[in-house]
XYZ file of C-alpha atoms in Angstrom:
352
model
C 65.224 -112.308 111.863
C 67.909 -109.606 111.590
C 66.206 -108.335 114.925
C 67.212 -111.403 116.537
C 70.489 -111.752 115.389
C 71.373 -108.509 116.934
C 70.153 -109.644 120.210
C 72.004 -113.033 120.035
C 75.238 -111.225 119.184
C 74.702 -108.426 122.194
C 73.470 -111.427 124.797
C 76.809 -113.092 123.743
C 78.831 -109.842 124.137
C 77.536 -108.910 127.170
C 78.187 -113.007 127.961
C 81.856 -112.585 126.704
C 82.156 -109.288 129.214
C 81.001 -110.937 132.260
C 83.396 -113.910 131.774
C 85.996 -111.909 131.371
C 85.226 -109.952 134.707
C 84.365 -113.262 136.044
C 88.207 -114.729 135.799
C 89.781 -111.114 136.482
C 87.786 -111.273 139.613
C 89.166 -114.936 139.843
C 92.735 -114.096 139.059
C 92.543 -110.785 141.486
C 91.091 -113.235 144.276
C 94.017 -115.628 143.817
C 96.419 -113.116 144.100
C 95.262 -111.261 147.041
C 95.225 -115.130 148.477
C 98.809 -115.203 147.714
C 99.869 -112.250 148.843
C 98.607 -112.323 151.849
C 100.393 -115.554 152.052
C 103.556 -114.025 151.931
C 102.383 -111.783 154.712
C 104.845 -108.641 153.864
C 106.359 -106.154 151.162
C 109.878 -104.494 151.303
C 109.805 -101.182 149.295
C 112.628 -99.296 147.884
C 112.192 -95.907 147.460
C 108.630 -95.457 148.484
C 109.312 -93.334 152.145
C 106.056 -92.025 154.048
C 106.550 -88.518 153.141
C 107.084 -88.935 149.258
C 103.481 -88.607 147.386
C 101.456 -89.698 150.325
C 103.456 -93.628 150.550
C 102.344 -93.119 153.844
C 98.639 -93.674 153.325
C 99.282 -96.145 150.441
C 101.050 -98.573 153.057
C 98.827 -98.064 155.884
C 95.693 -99.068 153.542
C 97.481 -102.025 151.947
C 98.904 -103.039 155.798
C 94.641 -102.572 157.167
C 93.450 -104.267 153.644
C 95.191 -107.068 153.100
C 97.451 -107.078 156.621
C 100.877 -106.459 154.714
C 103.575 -105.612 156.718
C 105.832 -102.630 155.307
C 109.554 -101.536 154.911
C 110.935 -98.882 152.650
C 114.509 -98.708 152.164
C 114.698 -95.043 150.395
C 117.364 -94.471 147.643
C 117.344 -92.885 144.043
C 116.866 -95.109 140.738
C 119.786 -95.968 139.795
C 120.669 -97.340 143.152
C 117.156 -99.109 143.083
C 117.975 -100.805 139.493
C 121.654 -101.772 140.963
C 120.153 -103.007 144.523
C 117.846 -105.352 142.294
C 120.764 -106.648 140.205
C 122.893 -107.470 143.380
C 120.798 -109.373 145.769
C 119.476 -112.043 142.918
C 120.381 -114.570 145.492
C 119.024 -112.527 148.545
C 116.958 -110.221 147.457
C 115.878 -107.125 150.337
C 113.231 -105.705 148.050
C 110.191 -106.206 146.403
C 108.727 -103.426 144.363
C 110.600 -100.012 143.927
C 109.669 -96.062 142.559
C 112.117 -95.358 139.870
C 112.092 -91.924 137.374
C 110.965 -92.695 133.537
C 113.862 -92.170 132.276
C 115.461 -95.292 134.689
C 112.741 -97.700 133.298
C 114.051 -98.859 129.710
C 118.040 -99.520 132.020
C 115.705 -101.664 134.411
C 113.995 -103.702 132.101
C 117.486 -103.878 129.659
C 119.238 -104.823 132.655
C 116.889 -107.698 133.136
C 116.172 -107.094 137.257
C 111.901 -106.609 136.831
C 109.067 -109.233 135.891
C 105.764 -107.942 134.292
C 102.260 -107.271 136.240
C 99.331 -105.806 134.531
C 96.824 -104.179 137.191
C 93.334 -104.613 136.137
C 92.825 -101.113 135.646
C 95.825 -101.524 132.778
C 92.964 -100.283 129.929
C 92.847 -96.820 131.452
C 96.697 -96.211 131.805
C 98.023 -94.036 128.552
C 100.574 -96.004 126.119
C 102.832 -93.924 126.875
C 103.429 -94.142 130.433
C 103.537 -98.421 130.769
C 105.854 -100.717 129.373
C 103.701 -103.167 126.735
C 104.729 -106.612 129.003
C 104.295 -104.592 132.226
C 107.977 -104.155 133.293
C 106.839 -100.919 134.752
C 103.738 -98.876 134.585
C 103.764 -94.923 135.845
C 101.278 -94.411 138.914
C 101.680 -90.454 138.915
C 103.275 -87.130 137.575
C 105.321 -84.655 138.706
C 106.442 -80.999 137.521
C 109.806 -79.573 138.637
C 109.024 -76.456 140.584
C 110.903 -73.872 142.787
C 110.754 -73.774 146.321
C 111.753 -70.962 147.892
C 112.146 -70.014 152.246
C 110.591 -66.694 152.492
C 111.873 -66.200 156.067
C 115.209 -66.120 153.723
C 114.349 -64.664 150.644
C 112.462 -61.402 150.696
C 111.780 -61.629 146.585
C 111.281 -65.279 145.560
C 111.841 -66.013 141.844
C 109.337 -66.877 139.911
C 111.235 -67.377 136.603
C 115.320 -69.173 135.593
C 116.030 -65.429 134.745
C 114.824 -64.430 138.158
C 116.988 -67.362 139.515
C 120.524 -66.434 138.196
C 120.241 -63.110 139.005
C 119.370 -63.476 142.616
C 122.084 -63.294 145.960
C 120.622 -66.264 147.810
C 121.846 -69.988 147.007
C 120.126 -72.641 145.286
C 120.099 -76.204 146.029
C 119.231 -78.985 143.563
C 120.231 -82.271 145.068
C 122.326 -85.419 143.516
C 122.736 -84.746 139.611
C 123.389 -87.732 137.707
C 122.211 -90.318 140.527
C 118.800 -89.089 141.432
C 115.979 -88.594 139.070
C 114.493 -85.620 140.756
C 118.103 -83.682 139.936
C 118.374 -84.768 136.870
C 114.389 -84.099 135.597
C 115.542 -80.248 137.179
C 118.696 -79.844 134.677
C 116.222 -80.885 132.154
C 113.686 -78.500 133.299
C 116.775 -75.904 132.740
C 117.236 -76.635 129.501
C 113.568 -76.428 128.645
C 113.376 -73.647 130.520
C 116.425 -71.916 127.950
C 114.689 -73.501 124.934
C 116.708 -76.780 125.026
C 114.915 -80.257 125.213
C 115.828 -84.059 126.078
C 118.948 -83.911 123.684
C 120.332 -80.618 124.392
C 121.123 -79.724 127.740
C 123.795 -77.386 127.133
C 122.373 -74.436 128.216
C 121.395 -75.861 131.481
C 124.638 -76.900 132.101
C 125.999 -73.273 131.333
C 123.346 -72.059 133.578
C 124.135 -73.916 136.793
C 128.058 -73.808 136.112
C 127.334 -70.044 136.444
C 125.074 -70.640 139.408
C 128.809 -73.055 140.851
C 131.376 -70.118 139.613
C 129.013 -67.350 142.185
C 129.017 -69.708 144.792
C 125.399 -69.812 144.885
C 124.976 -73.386 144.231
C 124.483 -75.453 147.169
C 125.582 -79.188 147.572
C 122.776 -80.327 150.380
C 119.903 -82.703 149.713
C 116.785 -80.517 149.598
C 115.079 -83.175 151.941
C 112.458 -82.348 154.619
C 114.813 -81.937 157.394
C 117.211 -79.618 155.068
C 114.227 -77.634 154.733
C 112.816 -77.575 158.089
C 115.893 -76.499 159.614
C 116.546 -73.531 157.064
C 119.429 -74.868 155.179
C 117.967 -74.318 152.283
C 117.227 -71.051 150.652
C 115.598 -72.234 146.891
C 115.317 -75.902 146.070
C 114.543 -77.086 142.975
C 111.684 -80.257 143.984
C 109.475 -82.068 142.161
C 106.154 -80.459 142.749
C 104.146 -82.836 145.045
C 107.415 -82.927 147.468
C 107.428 -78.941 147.460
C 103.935 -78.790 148.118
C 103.816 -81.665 150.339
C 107.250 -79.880 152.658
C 105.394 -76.539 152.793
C 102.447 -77.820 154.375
C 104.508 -80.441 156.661
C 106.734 -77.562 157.768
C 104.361 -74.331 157.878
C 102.702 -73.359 154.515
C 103.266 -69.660 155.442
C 107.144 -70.041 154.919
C 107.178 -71.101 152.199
C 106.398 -70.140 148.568
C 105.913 -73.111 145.495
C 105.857 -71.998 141.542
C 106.394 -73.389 138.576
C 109.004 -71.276 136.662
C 107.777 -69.431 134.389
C 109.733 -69.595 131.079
C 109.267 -73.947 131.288
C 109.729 -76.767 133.378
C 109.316 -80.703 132.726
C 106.383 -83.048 133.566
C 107.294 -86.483 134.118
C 106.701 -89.814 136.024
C 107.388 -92.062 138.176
C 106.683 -95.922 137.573
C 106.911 -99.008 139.972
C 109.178 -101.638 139.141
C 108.704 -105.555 140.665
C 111.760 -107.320 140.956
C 112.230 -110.262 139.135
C 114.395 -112.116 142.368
C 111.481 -109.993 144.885
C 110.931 -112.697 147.557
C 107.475 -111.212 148.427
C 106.515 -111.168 144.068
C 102.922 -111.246 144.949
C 102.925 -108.850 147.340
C 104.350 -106.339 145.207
C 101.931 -107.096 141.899
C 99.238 -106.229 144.788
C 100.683 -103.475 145.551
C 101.094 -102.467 141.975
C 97.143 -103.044 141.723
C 96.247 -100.599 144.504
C 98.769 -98.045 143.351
C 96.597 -97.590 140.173
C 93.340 -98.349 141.636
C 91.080 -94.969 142.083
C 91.466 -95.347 145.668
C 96.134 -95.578 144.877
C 95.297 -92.863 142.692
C 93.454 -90.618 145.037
C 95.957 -91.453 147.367
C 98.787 -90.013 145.273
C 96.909 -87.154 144.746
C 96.529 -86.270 148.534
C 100.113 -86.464 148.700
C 100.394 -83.748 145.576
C 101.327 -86.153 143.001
C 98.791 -85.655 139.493
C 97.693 -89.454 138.942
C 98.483 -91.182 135.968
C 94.832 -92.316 135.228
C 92.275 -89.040 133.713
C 89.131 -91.480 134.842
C 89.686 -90.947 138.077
C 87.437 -88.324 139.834
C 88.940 -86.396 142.651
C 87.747 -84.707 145.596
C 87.237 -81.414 146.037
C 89.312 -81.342 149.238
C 92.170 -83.240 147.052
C 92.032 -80.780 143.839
C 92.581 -78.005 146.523
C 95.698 -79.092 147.442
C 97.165 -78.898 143.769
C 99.039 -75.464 142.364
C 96.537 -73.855 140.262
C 96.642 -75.113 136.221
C 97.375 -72.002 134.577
C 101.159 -72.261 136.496
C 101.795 -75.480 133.825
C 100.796 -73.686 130.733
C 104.783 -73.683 129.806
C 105.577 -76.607 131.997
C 106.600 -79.993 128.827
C 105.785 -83.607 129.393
C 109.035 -85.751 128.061
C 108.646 -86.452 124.337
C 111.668 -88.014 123.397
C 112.761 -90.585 125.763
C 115.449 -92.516 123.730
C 117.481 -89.083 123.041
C 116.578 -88.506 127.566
C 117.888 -91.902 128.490
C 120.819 -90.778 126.400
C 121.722 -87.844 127.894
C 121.239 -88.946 131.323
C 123.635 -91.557 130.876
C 125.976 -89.046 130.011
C 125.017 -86.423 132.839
C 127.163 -87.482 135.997
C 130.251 -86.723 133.046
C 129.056 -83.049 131.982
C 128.184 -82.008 135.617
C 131.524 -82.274 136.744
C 132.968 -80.408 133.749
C 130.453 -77.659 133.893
C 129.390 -77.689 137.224
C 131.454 -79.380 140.178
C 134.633 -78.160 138.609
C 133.480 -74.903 139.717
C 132.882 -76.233 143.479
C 134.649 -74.368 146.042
């Protein structure tokens, strides 16, 4: 009898599991329907070059036969983009920093989406609705021109002591800068509340005249502008490669550095919503993932088994072993809000 019982109550879980795929299959179905219904996606910070967009959009474009546009800014102009075109809206779906995510949702501009693969995603990196879920990680690292710099630094000690300049892009307004004044402070023992000695540290960098105000983009790069950047990893990696690996050298710095992510955002006015909950889906599928990954970017989701050609492409492990994820993100949202402030009375003040 008891022998029984145990069969009747597997049958009906196994029952129970294949409904439930049954109407996620449904629901999945329906939205791809949709979607393609709507025919196109408008992106906002998602260019070709950043973590392999490139071969995200041309998969969801051959897929599903989405037509793309990416309008490329940093967070905070994504967030205010999304709260000033309620009536007219120009994008969809955008790629903000973690630390931008809790002003999104508070400012009320993003609707929820749970991907199917939602189970697999750590707690830590999705909002519990769905107002935003992280598709990858990135590490601040330096990039340095050899062609430039005959002794690249491998350390923040090596750093302030060199003669060449340093370049570390829009502080308080793009999430890349600020996640490198927080890899500073790390770095000098400091964490998500106490970024003074980063501050110090580039204000010293301002006063020798060895802190440059140029976006390290591609182009910067490519034409030699820049002597050391401070990038998140996967761009690094991904710019040596685009421009010729041999002239450049990538590291993670060895005293500490920050690990953090990067989540997508739907707008709550997007006028393509399906399209961009799609979008959201393939992003943390295993193919999104592996995606990502190709473009240098560590996916968010650990079940995901990747290449041997893609794991290649990665900076080796052991360069990470002092390299923090964000563990306090109330006391980081904090200080970023205060950041555009304390640059200009450490830093800019010292601009020449």
């Amino acid at each position: 009898m008891l022998k029984h019982k145990i069969a009747a109550a597997a049958l009906a879980a196994a029952l129970t599991c294949q409904a439930a795929q049954a109407a996620d299959d449904t629901a999945l179905q329906s939205l791809i329907d949709a979607a393609k219904a709507e025919g196109e996606i408008w992106s906002l910070a998602m260019p070709d070059p950043w973590a392999n967009w490139k071969e995200t959009w041309a998969d969801i474009e051959s897929i599903y036969g989405l037509k793309h546009v990416d309008t490329d800014m940093s967070s905070a102009q994504e967030i205010a983009k999304f709260d000033a075109e309620k009536n007219n809206p120009t994008g969809d779906i955008g790629d903000i920093g973690q630390a931008f995510t809790d002003v999104a949702v508070k400012k009320g501009v993003t609707q929820p989406y749970k991907p199917t693969t939602w189970d697999s995603i750590p707690d830590w990196a999705k909002d519990e609705d769905g107002h935003w879920v992280v598709g990858y990680t990135g590490t601040i690292a330096f990039m340095t021109n050899k062609t430039l710099v005959k002794n690249p630094p491998k350390s923040w000690a090596d750093l302030l002591k060199g003669d060449y300049k340093i370049t570390v892009g829009d502080v308080g307004i793009a999430a890349q800068a600020n996640n490198a004044v927080l890899a500073c402070a790390i770095g000098l023992g400091g964490d998500e509340s106490d970024l003074g000695k980063a501050y110090e540290f580039f204000g010293e960098l301002a006063k020798q005249g060895r802190l440059l105000f140029v976006d390290p983009s591609l182009a910067n790069l490519e034409k030699g502008e820049v002597e050391v950047a401070l990038l998140w990893d996967f761009n690094a990696l991904n710019y040596r490669d685009q421009i010729d690996p041999s002239r450049f050298e990538v590291t993670i710095p060895a005293e500490g550095s920050v690990t953090s992510g990067y989540a997508t955002i739907i707008n709550k006015y997007a006028a393509h919503p399906n399209a961009a909950k799609l979008a959201r889906e393939f992003i943390l599928s295993d193919k999104g993932q592996i995606n990502l990954a190709r473009g240098y970017a560590r996916p968010i989701r650990s079940d995901v088994v990747l290449p041997d050609d893609v794991k290649a492409k990665l900076l080796p492990e052991e360069l990470y072993v002092n390299a923090k994820p964000v563990s306090d993100f109330e006391a980081w949202e904090k200080s970023s809000r205060k950041m555009p402030r304390m640059w200009q009375e450490y830093v800019l003040i010292h601009q020449n």
